[in-house]
MMTF fields as JSON, N, C-alpha, C and O atoms, coordinates in Angstrom:
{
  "mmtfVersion": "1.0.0",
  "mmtfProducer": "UNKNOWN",
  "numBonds": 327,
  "numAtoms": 328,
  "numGroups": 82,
  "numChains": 1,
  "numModels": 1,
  "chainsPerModel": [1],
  "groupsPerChain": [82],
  "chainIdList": ["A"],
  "bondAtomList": [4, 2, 8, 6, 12, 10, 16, 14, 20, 18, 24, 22, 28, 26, 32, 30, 36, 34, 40, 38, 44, 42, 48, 46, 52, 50, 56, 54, 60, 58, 64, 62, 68, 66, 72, 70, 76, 74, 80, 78, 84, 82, 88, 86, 92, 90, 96, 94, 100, 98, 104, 102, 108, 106, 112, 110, 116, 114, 120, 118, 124, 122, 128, 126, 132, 130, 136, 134, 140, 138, 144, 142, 148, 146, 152, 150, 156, 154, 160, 158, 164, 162, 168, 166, 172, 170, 176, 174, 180, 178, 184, 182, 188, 186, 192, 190, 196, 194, 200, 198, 204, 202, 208, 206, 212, 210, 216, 214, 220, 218, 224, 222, 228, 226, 232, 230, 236, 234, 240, 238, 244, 242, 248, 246, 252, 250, 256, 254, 260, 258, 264, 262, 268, 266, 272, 270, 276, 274, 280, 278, 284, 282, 288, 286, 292, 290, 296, 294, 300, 298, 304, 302, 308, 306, 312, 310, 316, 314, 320, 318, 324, 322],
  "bondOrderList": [1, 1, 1, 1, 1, 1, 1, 1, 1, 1, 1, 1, 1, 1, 1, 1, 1, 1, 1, 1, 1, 1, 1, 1, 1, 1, 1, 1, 1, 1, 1, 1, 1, 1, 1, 1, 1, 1, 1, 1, 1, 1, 1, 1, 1, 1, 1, 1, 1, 1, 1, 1, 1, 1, 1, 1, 1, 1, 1, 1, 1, 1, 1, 1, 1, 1, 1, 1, 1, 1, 1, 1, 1, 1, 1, 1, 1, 1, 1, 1, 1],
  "groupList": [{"groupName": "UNK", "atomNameList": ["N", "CA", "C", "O"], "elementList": ["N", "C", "C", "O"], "formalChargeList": [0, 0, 0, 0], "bondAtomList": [1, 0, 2, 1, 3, 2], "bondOrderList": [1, 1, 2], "singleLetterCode": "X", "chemCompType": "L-PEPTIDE LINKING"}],
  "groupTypeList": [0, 0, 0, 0, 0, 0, 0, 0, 0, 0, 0, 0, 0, 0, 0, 0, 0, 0, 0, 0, 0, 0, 0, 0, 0, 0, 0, 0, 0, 0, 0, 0, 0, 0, 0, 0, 0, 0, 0, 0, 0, 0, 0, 0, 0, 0, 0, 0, 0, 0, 0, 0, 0, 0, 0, 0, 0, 0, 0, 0, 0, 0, 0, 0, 0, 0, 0, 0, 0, 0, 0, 0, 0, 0, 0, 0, 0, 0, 0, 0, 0, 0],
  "groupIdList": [1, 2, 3, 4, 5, 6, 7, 8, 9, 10, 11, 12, 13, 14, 15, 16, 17, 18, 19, 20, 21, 22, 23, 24, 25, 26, 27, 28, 29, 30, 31, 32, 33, 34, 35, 36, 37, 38, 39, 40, 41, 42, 43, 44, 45, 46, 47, 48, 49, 50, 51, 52, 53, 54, 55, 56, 57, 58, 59, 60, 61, 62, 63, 64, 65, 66, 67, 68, 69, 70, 71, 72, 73, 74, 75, 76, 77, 78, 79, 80, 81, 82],
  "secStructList": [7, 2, 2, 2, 2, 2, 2, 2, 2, 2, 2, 2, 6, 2, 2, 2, 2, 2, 2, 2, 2, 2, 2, 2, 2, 7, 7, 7, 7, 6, 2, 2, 2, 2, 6, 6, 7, 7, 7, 7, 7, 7, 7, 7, 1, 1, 7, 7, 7, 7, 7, 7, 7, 7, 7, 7, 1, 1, 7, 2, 2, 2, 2, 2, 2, 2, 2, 2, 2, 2, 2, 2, 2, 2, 2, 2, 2, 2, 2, 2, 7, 7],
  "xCoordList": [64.772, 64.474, 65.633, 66.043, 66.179, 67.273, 68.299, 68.66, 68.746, 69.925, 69.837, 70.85, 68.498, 68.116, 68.212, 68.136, 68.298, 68.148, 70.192, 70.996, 70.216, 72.053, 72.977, 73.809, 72.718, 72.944, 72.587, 73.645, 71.574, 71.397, 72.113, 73.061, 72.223, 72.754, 74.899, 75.68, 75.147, 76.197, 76.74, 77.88, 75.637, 75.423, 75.744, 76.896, 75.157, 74.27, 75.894, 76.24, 76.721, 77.925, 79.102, 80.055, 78.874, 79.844, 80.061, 81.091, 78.479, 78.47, 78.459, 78.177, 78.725, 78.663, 80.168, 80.621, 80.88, 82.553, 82.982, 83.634, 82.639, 82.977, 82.411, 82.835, 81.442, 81.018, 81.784, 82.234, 82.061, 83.367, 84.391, 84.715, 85.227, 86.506, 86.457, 87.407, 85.271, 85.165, 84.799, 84.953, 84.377, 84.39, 85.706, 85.694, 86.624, 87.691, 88.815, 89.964, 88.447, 89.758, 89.034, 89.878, 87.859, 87.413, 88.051, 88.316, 88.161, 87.858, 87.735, 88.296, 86.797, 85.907, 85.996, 85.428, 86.637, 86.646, 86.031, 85.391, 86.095, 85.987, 86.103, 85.267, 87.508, 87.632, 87.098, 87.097, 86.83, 86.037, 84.379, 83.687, 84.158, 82.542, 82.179, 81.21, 83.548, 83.946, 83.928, 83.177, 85.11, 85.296, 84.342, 84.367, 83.16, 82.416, 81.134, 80.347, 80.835, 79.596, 78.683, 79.089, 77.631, 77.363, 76.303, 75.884, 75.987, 74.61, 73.746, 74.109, 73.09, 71.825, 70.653, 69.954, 70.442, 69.381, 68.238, 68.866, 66.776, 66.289, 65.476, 65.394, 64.994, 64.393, 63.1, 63.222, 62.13, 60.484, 59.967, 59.655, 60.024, 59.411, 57.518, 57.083, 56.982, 55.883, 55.214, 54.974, 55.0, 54.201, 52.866, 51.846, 53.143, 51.298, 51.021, 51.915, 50.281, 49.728, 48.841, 48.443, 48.433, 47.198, 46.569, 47.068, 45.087, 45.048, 43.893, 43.189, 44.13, 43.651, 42.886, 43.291, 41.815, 41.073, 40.363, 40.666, 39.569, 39.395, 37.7, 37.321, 37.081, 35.663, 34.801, 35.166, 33.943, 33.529, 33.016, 32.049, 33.115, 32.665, 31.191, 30.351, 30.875, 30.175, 30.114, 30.901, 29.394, 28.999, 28.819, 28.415, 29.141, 28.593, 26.731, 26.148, 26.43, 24.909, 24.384, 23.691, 24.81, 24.553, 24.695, 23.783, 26.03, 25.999, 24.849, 23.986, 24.95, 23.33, 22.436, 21.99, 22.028, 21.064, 20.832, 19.756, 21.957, 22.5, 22.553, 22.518, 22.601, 22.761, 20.992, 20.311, 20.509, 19.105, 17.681, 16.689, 18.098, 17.655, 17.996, 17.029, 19.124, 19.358, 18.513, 17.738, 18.924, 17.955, 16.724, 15.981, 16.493, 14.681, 14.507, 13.715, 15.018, 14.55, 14.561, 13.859, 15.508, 15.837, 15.184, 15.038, 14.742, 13.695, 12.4, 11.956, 11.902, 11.029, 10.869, 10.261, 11.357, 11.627, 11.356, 10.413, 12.007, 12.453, 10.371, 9.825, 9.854, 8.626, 7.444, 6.465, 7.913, 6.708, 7.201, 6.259, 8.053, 8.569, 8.117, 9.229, 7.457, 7.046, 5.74, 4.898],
  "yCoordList": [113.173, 114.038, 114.996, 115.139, 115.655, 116.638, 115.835, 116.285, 114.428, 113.89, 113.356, 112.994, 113.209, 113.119, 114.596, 114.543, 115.458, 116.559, 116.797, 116.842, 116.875, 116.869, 115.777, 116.18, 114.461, 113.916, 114.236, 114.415, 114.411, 115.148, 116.436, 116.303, 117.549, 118.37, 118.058, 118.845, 116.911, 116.878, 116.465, 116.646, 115.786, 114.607, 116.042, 116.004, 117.157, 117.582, 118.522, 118.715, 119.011, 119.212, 118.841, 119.518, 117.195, 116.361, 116.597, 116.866, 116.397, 116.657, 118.06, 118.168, 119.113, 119.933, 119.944, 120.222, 119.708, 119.709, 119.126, 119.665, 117.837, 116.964, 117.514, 117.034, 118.533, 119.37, 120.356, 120.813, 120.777, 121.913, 121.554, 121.83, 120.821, 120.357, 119.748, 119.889, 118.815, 118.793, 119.842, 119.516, 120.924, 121.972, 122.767, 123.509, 122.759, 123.568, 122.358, 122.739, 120.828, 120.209, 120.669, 121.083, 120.895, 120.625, 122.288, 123.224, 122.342, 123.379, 123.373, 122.687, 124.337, 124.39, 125.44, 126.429, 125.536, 126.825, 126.961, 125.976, 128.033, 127.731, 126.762, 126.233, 126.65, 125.316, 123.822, 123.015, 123.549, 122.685, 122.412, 121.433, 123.12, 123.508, 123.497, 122.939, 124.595, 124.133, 122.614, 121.927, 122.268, 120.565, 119.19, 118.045, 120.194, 118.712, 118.819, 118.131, 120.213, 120.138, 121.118, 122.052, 120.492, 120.653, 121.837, 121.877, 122.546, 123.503, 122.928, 123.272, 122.413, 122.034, 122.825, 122.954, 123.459, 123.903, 123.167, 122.456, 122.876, 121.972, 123.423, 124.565, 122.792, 123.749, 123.106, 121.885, 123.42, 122.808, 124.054, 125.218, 123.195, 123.846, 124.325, 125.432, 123.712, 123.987, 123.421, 122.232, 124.299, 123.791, 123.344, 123.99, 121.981, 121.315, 120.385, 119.702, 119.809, 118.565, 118.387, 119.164, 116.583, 115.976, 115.054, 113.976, 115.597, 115.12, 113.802, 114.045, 112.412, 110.993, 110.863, 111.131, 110.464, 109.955, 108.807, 108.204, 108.152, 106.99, 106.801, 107.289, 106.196, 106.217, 104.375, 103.484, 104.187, 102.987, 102.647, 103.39, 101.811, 101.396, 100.367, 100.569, 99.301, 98.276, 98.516, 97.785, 99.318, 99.522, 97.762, 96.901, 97.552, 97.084, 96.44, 95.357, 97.688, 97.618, 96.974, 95.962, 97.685, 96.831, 95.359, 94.54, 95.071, 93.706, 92.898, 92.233, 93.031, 92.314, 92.548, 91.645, 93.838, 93.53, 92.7, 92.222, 92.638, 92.137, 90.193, 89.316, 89.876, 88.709, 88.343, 87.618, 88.908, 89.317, 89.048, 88.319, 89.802, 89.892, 88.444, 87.878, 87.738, 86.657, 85.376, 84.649, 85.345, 84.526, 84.516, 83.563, 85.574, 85.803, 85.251, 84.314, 85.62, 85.288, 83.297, 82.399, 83.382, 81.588, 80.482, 79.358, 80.881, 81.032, 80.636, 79.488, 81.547, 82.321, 81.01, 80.018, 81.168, 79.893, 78.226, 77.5, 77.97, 77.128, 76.545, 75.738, 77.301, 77.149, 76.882, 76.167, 77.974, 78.071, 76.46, 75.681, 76.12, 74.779, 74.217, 74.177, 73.845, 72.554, 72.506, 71.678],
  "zCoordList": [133.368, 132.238, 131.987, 130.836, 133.0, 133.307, 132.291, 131.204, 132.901, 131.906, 130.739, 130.141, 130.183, 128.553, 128.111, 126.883, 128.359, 127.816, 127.61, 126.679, 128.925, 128.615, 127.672, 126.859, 127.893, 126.802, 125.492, 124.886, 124.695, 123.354, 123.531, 122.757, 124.059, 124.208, 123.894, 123.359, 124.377, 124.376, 123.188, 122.761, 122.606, 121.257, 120.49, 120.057, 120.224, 119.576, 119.108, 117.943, 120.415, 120.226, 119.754, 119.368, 119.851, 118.998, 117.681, 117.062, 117.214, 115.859, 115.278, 114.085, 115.967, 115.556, 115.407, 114.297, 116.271, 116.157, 115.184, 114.29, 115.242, 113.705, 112.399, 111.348, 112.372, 111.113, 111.358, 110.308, 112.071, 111.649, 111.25, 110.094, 112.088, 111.236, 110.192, 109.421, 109.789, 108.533, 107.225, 106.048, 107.599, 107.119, 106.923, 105.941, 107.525, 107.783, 107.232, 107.007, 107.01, 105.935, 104.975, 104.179, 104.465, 103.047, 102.363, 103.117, 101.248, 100.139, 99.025, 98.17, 98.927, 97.497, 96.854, 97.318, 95.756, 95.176, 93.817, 93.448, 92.953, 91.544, 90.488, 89.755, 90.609, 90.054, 90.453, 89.523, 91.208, 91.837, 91.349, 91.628, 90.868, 90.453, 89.314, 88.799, 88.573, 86.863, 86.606, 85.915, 87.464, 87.092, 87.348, 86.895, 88.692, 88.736, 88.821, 89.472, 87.749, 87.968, 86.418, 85.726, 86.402, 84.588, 84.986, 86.143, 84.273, 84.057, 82.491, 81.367, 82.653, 81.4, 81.491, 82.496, 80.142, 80.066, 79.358, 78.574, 79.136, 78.548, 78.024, 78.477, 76.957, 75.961, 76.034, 75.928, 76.15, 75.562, 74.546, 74.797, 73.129, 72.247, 72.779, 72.462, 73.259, 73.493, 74.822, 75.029, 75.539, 77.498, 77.054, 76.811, 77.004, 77.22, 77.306, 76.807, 77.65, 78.896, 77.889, 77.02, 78.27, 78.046, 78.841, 79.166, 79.28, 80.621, 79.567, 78.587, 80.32, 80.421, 81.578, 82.709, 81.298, 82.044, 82.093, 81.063, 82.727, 82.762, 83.41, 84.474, 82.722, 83.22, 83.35, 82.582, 84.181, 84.381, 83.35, 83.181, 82.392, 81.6, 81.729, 80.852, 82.773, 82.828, 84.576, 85.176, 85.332, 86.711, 87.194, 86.413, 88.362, 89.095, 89.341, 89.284, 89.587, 89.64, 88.186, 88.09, 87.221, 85.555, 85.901, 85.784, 86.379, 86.101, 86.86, 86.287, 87.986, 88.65, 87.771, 87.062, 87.681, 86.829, 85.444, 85.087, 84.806, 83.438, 84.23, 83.367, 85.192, 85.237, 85.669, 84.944, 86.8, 87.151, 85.615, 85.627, 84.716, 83.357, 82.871, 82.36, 82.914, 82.35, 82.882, 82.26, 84.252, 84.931, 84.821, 84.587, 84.988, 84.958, 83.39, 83.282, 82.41, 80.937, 80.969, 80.503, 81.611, 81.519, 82.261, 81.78, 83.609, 84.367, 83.763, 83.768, 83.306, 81.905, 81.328, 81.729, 80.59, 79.205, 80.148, 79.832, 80.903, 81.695, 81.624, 80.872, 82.617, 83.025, 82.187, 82.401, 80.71, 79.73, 79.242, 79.091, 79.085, 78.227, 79.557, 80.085, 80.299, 81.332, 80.662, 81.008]
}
């Protein structure tokens, strides 16, 4: 456990070294920011939403019954015509 902890620890230093010196070639100044980088403002004439929703039209339970109703009527018919 002792030498998992020192290994990340050592890891943890590497990269910290390699982020410094990469920090210390880089520079960024004013001009740098002018040249590569935009500010947009977006305008919304008016803040407002429209909320959609969506509702079951034909349940489940309807349909059994809607097929239930069919049978039984056909059924029905079926028997009186014997």
């Amino acid at each position: 456990m002792r030498t998992l902890c020192t290994e990340h620890l050592a890891l943890a230093k590497d990269i910290q070294l390699d982020a410094n010196q990469f920090s210390n070639k880089t520079t960024i100044d004013v001009t740098f920011y002018s040249e590569n980088f935009l500010f947009l403002n977006i305008f919304f004439p008016e803040i407002s939403y429209t909320i959609t929703e969506q509702q079951v039209a034909y349940d489940i339970l309807d349909l059994i019954g809607d097929i239930g109703g069919s049978m039984g009527l056909l059924i029905g018919g079926s028997i009186v015509s014997l």
